[in-house]
Amino acid sequence: MSAVVHDDHGHGDHHGDHAHHPSGVMRWISTTNHKDIGTLYLWFSGTMFLLGGVLALGIRAELFTPGLQVWNPEFFNQLTTMHGVIMVFGAIMPAFVGFANWQVPMMIGAPDMAFARLNNWSFWLLPFAASLLVISFFVPGGATGAGWTLYAPLTVQMGPGMDLAIFALHIMGASSIMGSINIITTILNMRAPGMTMMKMPLFVWSWLITAYLLIAVMPVLAGAVTMTLTDRHFGTSFFNAAGGGDPVMYQHIFWFFGHPEVYIMILPAFGIVSQILPAFARKPLFGYSSMVYATASIAILSFIVWAHHMFTVGMPAAGLLFFMYATVLIAVPTGVKVFNWLATMWKGSMTFETPMLWAIGFLFVFTMGGFTGLILAIMPVDIQLQDTYYVVAHFHYVLVAGSLFAIFGGVYFWLPKWSGRMYDEKLGKWHFWLSLVFFNVTFFPMHFLGLAGMPRRIPDYALQFADYNLLASIGAFGFGFSQLIFFYVVLKCTVFAQGAKAPANPWEGADTLEWTHLPSPAPYHSFETPPAVR
Amino acid sequence: MALSDKAKTALVLASIVAIFFFGIMLKYWILR
């Protein structure tokens, strides 16, 4: 099972191309190398992050003061919708797939991903999907403004921008599914001899479980948007109330996808943090096996909590109670993970290089998002807070301070291995502290706005919300401009090849295969002969 | 033709995808 499969029958083009691989643009278009494809994913994600960020600043510009001053309300809805869609499907998810492409083969001692050509295709679908989303702003009626959740009946009524969004989601979903099949197949079949499942690094475990989630729920999203498409153009009435359909049914189907999707965006972040903390605490991860079981438990529970997103639709009391208790139950495995991360650092010889700062920042701020999630899980409270800015604050604490902070930490952690150059430590720390401060300036006031009753997805608001909105907008622009430091640091290491040369293992406590067995930068082809893992 | 372990794994996973994709639509189309 754990033997490395060497394909001698002409299918393994990832081995066949190393003498004559093309250069220039064709290298990137035709590449089947996991490191190249990982790089492509990460740059794509960075580009989408900038695009989604510009849309976010458009939102915050409008909300800077009460009244309508920059955009008309229809365009504001398009901004919120496309900000969500682009950040979820274009920025966060591809970033983690980029990490998986780079790291999974190196961490398990495999030469490449299992299906190298499929890997290329998985990536190259994404720019086309992103183009559809961008083009949708310029069709009659503009982009879809139904919210990233694409709820009926709005989706049945909107213009052609909605169709483009549906096709984009189909394509991105296909990309994710193919990527997941590739990752699972790689992990199950291509581990180096001796790399048993319970010896795999936590990042690999977290991606294995995430990939299973993707396999199960992306087809459900694809089915939901396909039904929306047939409602729009082929006379069906799945969700179209005018024809006897049920819009609430869409919500059930969407959130059956949507809640596991939340964990798809956070489990790989847990994996990254679980690599960083032991490396800088110079101690092995505390409670490895409990971390694996906790991750699996979170994934399984994610399938039975979806209706906590729709407590106000009018469910029977038994349904409300079931989904409330099931949701609260998720705090148990999540608590196990937070406890283990703290115990990993306990009495460790800690140093605070940039990746460690991001990991500790993640631990503090993500956990706050977890707590507000627990508050929202309490059904009677949620009925008050549904669709208010409290929800916006909560999920940005989870997705920005959770997913994005872990992504930043992971990039700083592995950049020496990827580029062969040490990043600028001083600028990295500036990036962290500015991001942490401005993140909280942006999103912490939103808790108060939500508690005071400010609804989300509105371009104008009552005067009593003005001060906190002003603060949030200032924070958002500060956060946005702070990210330019990150892109400068990354470009300096990669494109400009500046900075000190990185040793094979710049981190004293890092002990996974890419650090212990490979030079920096990692060679184009690694582990063609599998390493011995004891 | 014998399938490799990798191909078998991928086929099982692709079947799960197909079941969820078509299953969700069939459920609400036929079993409503």
XYZ file of C-alpha atoms in Angstrom:
566
model
C 0.000 0.000 0.000
C 2.647 2.443 0.948
C 5.068 1.475 -1.807
C 5.809 4.261 -4.250
C 4.322 3.443 -7.611
C 6.752 3.951 -10.459
C 4.792 4.046 -13.670
C 6.790 2.384 -16.427
C 4.070 2.254 -19.038
C 4.157 5.655 -20.584
C 1.495 7.211 -18.356
C 3.948 8.873 -16.064
C 4.716 11.963 -18.108
C 5.909 13.641 -14.912
C 9.005 11.512 -15.204
C 9.312 11.683 -18.977
C 9.604 15.428 -19.323
C 12.602 16.332 -17.263
C 15.106 16.397 -20.073
C 13.067 18.492 -22.513
C 10.440 20.407 -20.606
C 9.444 23.587 -22.438
C 10.476 27.029 -21.267
C 8.759 30.400 -21.093
C 4.983 30.581 -21.101
C 4.621 27.051 -22.474
C 6.365 25.695 -19.393
C 3.515 26.998 -17.258
C 0.729 26.058 -19.652
C 1.904 22.512 -20.246
C 3.505 21.741 -16.906
C 2.662 18.541 -15.096
C 5.084 19.183 -12.253
C 3.440 19.444 -8.841
C 5.686 22.304 -7.778
C 4.942 24.353 -10.906
C 1.235 23.703 -10.518
C 1.408 24.600 -6.831
C 3.053 27.874 -7.795
C 0.361 28.546 -10.402
C -2.377 27.924 -7.845
C -0.737 30.249 -5.346
C -0.274 33.098 -7.840
C -3.827 32.641 -9.100
C -5.049 32.781 -5.518
C -2.990 35.911 -4.842
C -4.468 37.600 -7.907
C -8.000 36.689 -6.866
C -7.227 37.874 -3.329
C -6.329 41.288 -4.743
C -9.449 41.341 -6.930
C -11.729 40.260 -4.075
C -9.968 42.775 -1.848
C -10.673 45.612 -4.280
C -14.349 44.618 -4.251
C -14.269 44.607 -0.433
C -12.834 48.113 -0.426
C -15.644 49.100 -2.802
C -18.103 47.837 -0.188
C -16.348 49.649 2.642
C -16.099 52.879 0.603
C -19.879 52.898 0.246
C -20.364 52.125 3.942
C -17.871 54.788 5.050
C -20.723 57.148 5.853
C -24.506 56.747 5.860
C -26.383 57.504 2.640
C -25.697 56.455 -0.925
C -22.553 58.089 -2.235
C -20.432 55.819 -4.414
C -22.518 53.009 -5.916
C -26.153 52.387 -6.694
C -27.755 49.663 -4.532
C -27.859 47.089 -7.347
C -24.119 47.396 -7.920
C -23.488 47.255 -4.181
C -25.246 43.868 -4.117
C -23.014 42.733 -6.962
C -19.961 43.830 -4.987
C -20.922 41.846 -1.872
C -21.841 38.793 -3.933
C -18.752 38.739 -6.076
C -16.486 39.555 -3.134
C -17.794 36.417 -1.425
C -17.690 34.165 -4.472
C -14.207 35.302 -5.505
C -12.718 35.056 -2.011
C -14.213 31.612 -1.289
C -13.771 29.896 -4.642
C -10.985 31.978 -6.166
C -8.707 32.944 -3.269
C -8.973 30.690 -0.200
C -9.669 27.321 -1.818
C -7.052 27.582 -4.602
C -4.473 28.799 -2.077
C -4.869 25.610 -0.047
C -4.753 23.485 -3.219
C -1.521 25.303 -4.045
C -0.129 24.322 -0.647
C -1.295 20.740 -1.207
C 0.401 20.570 -4.592
C 3.687 21.825 -3.247
C 3.696 20.068 0.083
C 1.788 16.791 -0.030
C 4.166 14.940 -2.398
C 7.233 16.285 -0.583
C 5.841 15.502 2.861
C 4.950 11.892 2.042
C 8.080 11.243 -0.022
C 6.294 10.920 -3.382
C 7.802 12.088 -6.690
C 4.695 13.970 -7.838
C 0.903 13.882 -7.715
C -0.818 10.678 -8.824
C -2.383 12.137 -11.984
C -0.049 14.799 -13.279
C -1.998 15.770 -16.412
C -5.276 15.895 -14.516
C -3.461 18.197 -12.106
C -2.594 20.557 -14.952
C -6.192 20.548 -16.145
C -7.512 21.141 -12.623
C -5.524 24.338 -12.452
C -6.077 25.653 -15.958
C -9.848 25.472 -15.593
C -9.645 28.143 -12.923
C -8.583 31.169 -14.997
C -11.494 30.503 -17.351
C -13.946 30.330 -14.456
C -12.511 33.530 -12.993
C -12.806 35.213 -16.398
C -16.507 34.331 -16.513
C -16.990 35.967 -13.122
C -15.171 39.122 -14.215
C -16.995 39.253 -17.562
C -20.318 38.964 -15.725
C -19.890 42.553 -14.472
C -20.162 43.763 -18.068
C -23.241 41.865 -19.315
C -26.724 43.451 -19.237
C -27.869 43.660 -15.626
C -24.323 43.149 -14.396
C -22.980 40.367 -12.196
C -25.245 38.367 -9.946
C -26.261 40.188 -6.787
C -27.977 37.286 -5.057
C -25.274 36.887 -2.400
C -22.542 34.241 -2.486
C -25.162 31.735 -1.295
C -27.114 32.293 -4.546
C -30.516 31.896 -2.915
C -33.696 31.427 -4.917
C -35.905 33.234 -5.853
C -33.405 35.991 -6.762
C -31.302 33.560 -8.770
C -34.315 32.567 -10.860
C -35.043 36.199 -11.697
C -31.630 37.693 -12.455
C -30.006 38.454 -15.805
C -27.307 36.627 -17.766
C -24.682 37.463 -15.118
C -26.328 34.729 -13.050
C -25.758 32.170 -15.811
C -22.092 33.118 -15.994
C -21.782 32.690 -12.215
C -23.431 29.257 -12.465
C -21.026 28.161 -15.199
C -18.099 29.550 -13.238
C -19.161 27.540 -10.179
C -19.536 24.422 -12.317
C -16.018 24.850 -13.636
C -14.494 25.678 -10.263
C -16.339 22.722 -8.746
C -14.983 20.391 -11.422
C -11.507 21.736 -10.738
C -11.876 21.135 -6.998
C -13.226 17.623 -7.502
C -10.379 16.642 -9.829
C -7.870 18.178 -7.447
C -9.362 16.218 -4.550
C -9.319 12.920 -6.423
C -5.682 13.591 -7.187
C -4.792 14.416 -3.585
C -6.582 11.404 -2.075
C -5.096 9.033 -4.663
C -1.631 10.442 -4.071
C -1.853 10.103 -0.298
C -3.352 6.624 -0.312
C -1.079 5.135 -2.970
C 2.209 6.988 -3.148
C 3.556 7.329 0.390
C 7.230 6.432 0.851
C 7.918 3.040 2.438
C 7.557 3.384 6.200
C 5.299 6.440 5.940
C 2.294 4.842 7.605
C -0.947 6.775 7.872
C -0.300 7.658 11.507
C 3.173 8.950 10.659
C 1.895 11.406 8.080
C 2.379 15.092 8.890
C -0.796 16.750 10.177
C -0.971 18.949 7.072
C -1.281 15.825 4.918
C -3.949 14.378 7.213
C -5.923 17.596 7.164
C -5.844 17.652 3.358
C -6.832 13.984 3.086
C -9.928 14.677 5.171
C -10.629 17.962 3.367
C -10.432 16.221 -0.003
C -13.061 13.701 1.105
C -15.302 16.590 2.147
C -14.841 18.164 -1.272
C -15.651 14.901 -3.038
C -18.917 14.664 -1.110
C -20.163 18.243 -1.238
C -18.932 19.936 -4.409
C -21.217 17.693 -6.528
C -24.136 18.781 -4.324
C -23.386 22.451 -5.038
C -23.053 21.594 -8.728
C -26.445 19.854 -8.554
C -28.027 22.852 -6.802
C -26.792 25.373 -9.364
C -27.703 22.998 -12.217
C -31.261 22.898 -10.868
C -31.177 26.703 -10.671
C -30.075 26.747 -14.303
C -32.893 24.443 -15.424
C -35.374 26.561 -13.438
C -34.115 29.613 -15.304
C -34.065 28.220 -18.815
C -35.688 24.804 -19.135
C -39.064 25.191 -17.461
C -38.423 23.199 -14.281
C -39.627 24.395 -10.896
C -37.235 23.011 -8.331
C -36.904 26.328 -6.523
C -39.226 28.598 -8.502
C -42.212 29.234 -6.260
C -44.209 30.517 -9.218
C -44.192 26.990 -10.646
C -44.727 25.169 -7.332
C -41.045 24.976 -6.393
C -39.612 25.526 -2.932
C -36.980 28.231 -2.366
C -36.293 26.904 1.142
C -35.343 23.560 -0.393
C -32.515 25.409 -2.172
C -31.272 26.630 1.186
C -31.213 23.089 2.567
C -29.272 21.793 -0.432
C -26.929 24.761 -0.505
C -26.039 24.514 3.170
C -25.540 20.761 2.956
C -22.672 21.887 0.742
C -22.035 25.170 2.525
C -21.258 24.027 6.007
C -18.712 21.369 5.042
C -17.356 24.085 2.735
C -16.573 26.145 5.830
C -14.422 23.274 7.089
C -12.908 22.809 3.643
C -11.598 26.336 4.127
C -10.393 25.840 7.694
C -9.086 22.248 8.029
C -6.048 22.833 5.779
C -5.415 25.967 7.871
C -5.399 23.753 10.970
C -2.911 21.538 9.145
C -0.576 24.441 8.378
C -0.705 25.735 11.954
C -0.023 22.195 13.198
C 3.220 22.238 11.177
C 4.313 25.726 12.218
C 3.735 25.579 15.990
C 5.897 22.485 16.703
C 8.665 23.860 14.454
C 8.979 27.106 16.412
C 8.232 25.602 19.829
C 10.912 22.991 19.101
C 8.677 20.269 20.450
C 6.698 17.511 18.741
C 3.019 18.252 18.203
C 1.134 17.446 21.388
C -1.548 14.750 20.972
C -0.915 13.813 17.333
C -3.482 11.020 17.160
C -6.127 13.057 18.951
C -5.500 15.812 16.370
C -6.201 13.321 13.576
C -9.380 12.050 15.239
C -10.520 15.590 16.059
C -10.084 16.638 12.417
C -12.064 13.608 11.250
C -14.761 14.294 13.867
C -15.125 17.897 12.729
C -15.474 16.675 9.140
C -18.143 14.093 10.011
C -20.108 16.513 12.200
C -20.037 19.095 9.402
C -22.591 16.987 7.498
C -25.266 17.194 10.199
C -25.280 20.872 11.132
C -26.269 22.635 7.920
C -29.621 24.017 9.038
C -28.026 26.227 11.703
C -27.593 28.646 8.794
C -31.356 28.808 8.392
C -32.855 28.792 11.893
C -35.340 31.475 10.840
C -36.991 29.632 7.935
C -39.619 28.010 10.153
C -38.396 24.565 11.118
C -40.073 22.244 13.603
C -38.734 22.677 17.152
C -37.143 19.218 17.049
C -35.166 20.274 13.959
C -34.050 23.498 15.583
C -32.880 21.648 18.685
C -31.111 18.909 16.736
C -29.143 21.358 14.615
C -28.329 23.504 17.626
C -26.981 20.634 19.716
C -25.098 19.095 16.782
C -23.455 22.453 16.091
C -22.446 22.974 19.697
C -20.934 19.480 19.651
C -18.340 20.694 17.099
C -16.791 22.792 19.866
C -15.518 19.564 21.452
C -13.077 18.401 18.716
C -12.203 22.026 17.960
C -11.429 22.498 21.650
C -9.211 19.406 21.529
C -7.238 21.003 18.716
C -6.849 24.366 20.444
C -5.799 22.583 23.653
C -3.208 20.542 21.747
C -1.771 23.620 20.045
C -1.428 25.351 23.421
C 0.088 22.217 24.967
C 2.536 22.028 22.053
C 3.818 25.481 22.949
C 3.787 24.793 26.694
C 7.383 24.882 27.959
C 8.676 24.896 24.404
C 11.818 26.777 23.369
C 9.773 29.242 21.421
C 11.041 31.832 18.988
C 8.805 34.273 17.202
C 9.768 34.419 13.552
C 7.071 35.599 11.159
C 5.412 32.183 10.538
C 5.095 31.651 14.294
C 3.546 35.103 14.722
C 0.899 34.242 12.151
C 0.250 30.880 13.816
C -0.150 32.425 17.276
C -2.217 35.260 15.802
C -4.380 32.591 14.197
C -4.776 30.835 17.517
C -5.999 33.952 19.322
C -8.157 35.533 16.678
C -9.557 32.416 15.017
C -10.606 31.138 18.426
C -12.581 34.350 18.924
C -14.359 33.557 15.666
C -14.994 30.068 17.010
C -16.581 31.488 20.149
C -18.884 33.814 18.215
C -19.802 30.747 16.134
C -20.812 29.038 19.341
C -22.945 32.038 20.261
C -24.612 31.976 16.837
C -25.213 28.237 17.206
C -27.557 28.955 20.117
C -30.818 29.029 18.216
C -32.714 31.666 20.234
C -29.720 34.011 19.954
C -29.309 33.317 16.261
C -32.913 34.245 15.591
C -32.011 37.735 16.823
C -28.659 37.917 15.054
C -29.556 36.227 11.741
C -28.443 38.375 8.787
C -26.899 41.068 10.969
C -23.330 42.328 10.984
C -22.624 39.992 13.918
C -22.651 37.155 11.396
C -20.363 39.139 9.072
C -17.953 39.696 11.983
C -18.076 36.017 12.947
C -17.258 34.547 9.576
C -14.549 37.077 8.838
C -12.890 36.150 12.125
C -12.973 32.543 10.932
C -12.056 33.058 7.297
C -9.617 35.963 7.488
C -8.056 35.399 10.900
C -8.424 31.644 10.411
C -7.867 30.656 6.810
C -6.002 33.708 5.538
C -3.691 34.089 8.546
C -2.758 30.405 8.224
C -2.131 30.898 4.500
C 0.205 33.810 5.256
C 1.933 31.793 7.975
C 2.330 28.856 5.599
C 3.752 31.016 2.820
C 6.360 32.556 5.151
C 7.120 29.100 6.593
C 7.691 27.330 3.271
C 8.909 30.250 1.136
C 12.577 29.371 1.875
C 11.925 25.816 0.651
C 9.991 26.977 -2.410
C 12.224 29.859 -3.505
C 15.593 29.046 -1.939
C 15.648 32.543 -0.409
C 14.915 33.766 3.103
C 12.093 36.278 3.178
C 12.584 39.719 4.716
C 11.931 39.056 8.415
C 11.447 42.717 9.291
C 8.881 43.310 6.558
C 7.176 40.000 7.389
C 6.691 41.167 10.964
C 5.389 44.543 9.800
C 2.948 42.698 7.574
C 1.767 40.588 10.507
C 1.304 43.384 13.039
C -0.369 45.796 10.622
C -2.695 43.029 9.417
C -3.552 41.956 12.966
C -4.325 45.510 14.120
C -6.253 46.568 11.014
C -8.122 43.247 10.896
C -9.463 43.863 14.387
C -10.183 47.533 13.676
C -12.240 46.383 10.682
C -14.161 43.468 12.073
C -14.390 43.864 15.845
C -16.793 46.842 15.632
C -19.020 44.731 13.389
C -19.981 42.639 16.444
C -21.447 45.754 18.029
C -23.146 46.782 14.789
C -24.772 43.358 14.572
C -25.836 43.339 18.212
C -27.384 46.767 17.627
C -29.333 45.336 14.708
C -27.547 46.524 11.555
C -28.506 44.159 8.731
C -25.860 42.819 6.334
C -25.888 43.352 2.557
C -27.260 46.897 2.650
C -25.611 49.942 0.991
C -27.142 52.458 3.420
C -27.819 52.378 7.128
C -29.369 54.267 10.030
C -27.385 57.103 11.599
C -26.725 55.307 14.885
C -24.427 52.871 13.038
C -22.223 55.612 11.553
C -19.271 55.610 13.988
C -18.514 51.897 13.934
C -18.901 51.797 10.148
C -16.441 54.642 9.796
C -13.985 52.725 11.978
C -14.513 49.508 10.032
C -13.903 51.275 6.717
C -10.671 52.856 7.971
C -9.539 49.428 9.183
C -10.442 47.804 5.869
C -8.357 50.238 3.831
C -5.481 49.828 6.288
C -5.745 46.040 6.040
C -5.928 46.201 2.258
C -2.828 48.375 1.873
C -0.904 46.262 4.433
C -1.171 43.339 2.042
C 1.042 45.141 -0.454
C 3.919 44.409 1.948
C 3.182 40.692 1.575
C 3.268 40.794 -2.200
C 6.513 42.775 -2.111
C 8.133 40.240 0.252
C 7.045 37.303 -1.916
C 8.117 38.959 -5.168
C 11.488 39.794 -3.608
C 12.137 36.124 -2.788
C 10.744 34.629 -5.958
C 10.737 36.836 -9.056
C 13.645 39.090 -8.012
C 15.562 36.263 -6.238
C 16.794 38.622 -3.517
C 17.499 37.867 0.126
C 19.873 35.513 1.897
C 20.167 32.012 0.481
C 18.040 29.614 2.489
C 19.669 26.552 4.061
C 18.022 23.150 3.640
C 16.326 23.588 7.001
C 16.211 27.151 8.313
C 13.821 26.179 11.131
C 15.420 24.302 13.986
C 12.300 22.380 14.942
C 10.964 21.466 11.496
C 11.241 17.714 10.984
C 9.141 16.749 7.960
C 10.708 15.220 4.856
C 10.917 18.398 2.772
C 13.142 19.958 5.450
C 15.192 16.912 6.404
C 15.755 15.301 2.978
C 15.676 18.078 0.367
C 17.839 21.154 -0.297
C 16.411 24.668 -0.623
C 15.012 25.426 -3.113
C 13.464 21.988 -3.497
C 14.688 20.467 -6.771
C 12.312 20.370 -9.728
C 12.015 16.612 -9.315
C 12.195 15.284 -5.786
C 11.980 11.816 -4.247
C 12.227 9.917 -7.532
C 13.840 7.384 -5.254
C 11.590 7.213 -2.216
C 13.203 8.110 1.108
C 13.303 5.596 3.933
C 10.968 6.678 6.693
C 11.525 5.208 10.114
C -6.800 -5.023 -18.541
C -5.722 -4.724 -14.942
C -6.279 -1.343 -13.367
C -3.564 0.211 -11.248
C -4.254 0.972 -7.590
C -4.289 4.658 -8.448
C -6.917 4.167 -11.152
C -9.067 2.052 -8.814
C -8.928 4.731 -6.108
C -9.838 7.434 -8.623
C -12.749 5.392 -10.005
C -14.214 4.844 -6.540
C -13.919 8.569 -5.783
C -15.401 9.564 -9.142
C -18.332 7.219 -8.449
C -18.987 8.999 -5.143
C -18.987 12.305 -7.030
C -21.449 10.979 -9.616
C -23.768 9.565 -6.935
C -23.916 12.878 -5.078
C -24.298 14.988 -8.244
C -27.011 12.964 -9.935
C -28.483 11.743 -6.640
C -29.356 15.203 -5.363
C -31.099 16.134 -8.614
C -32.907 12.810 -8.980
C -34.071 12.997 -5.366
C -35.903 16.246 -5.955
C -36.967 15.467 -9.517
C -38.430 12.002 -9.075
C -38.943 11.522 -5.359
C -40.619 14.845 -4.558
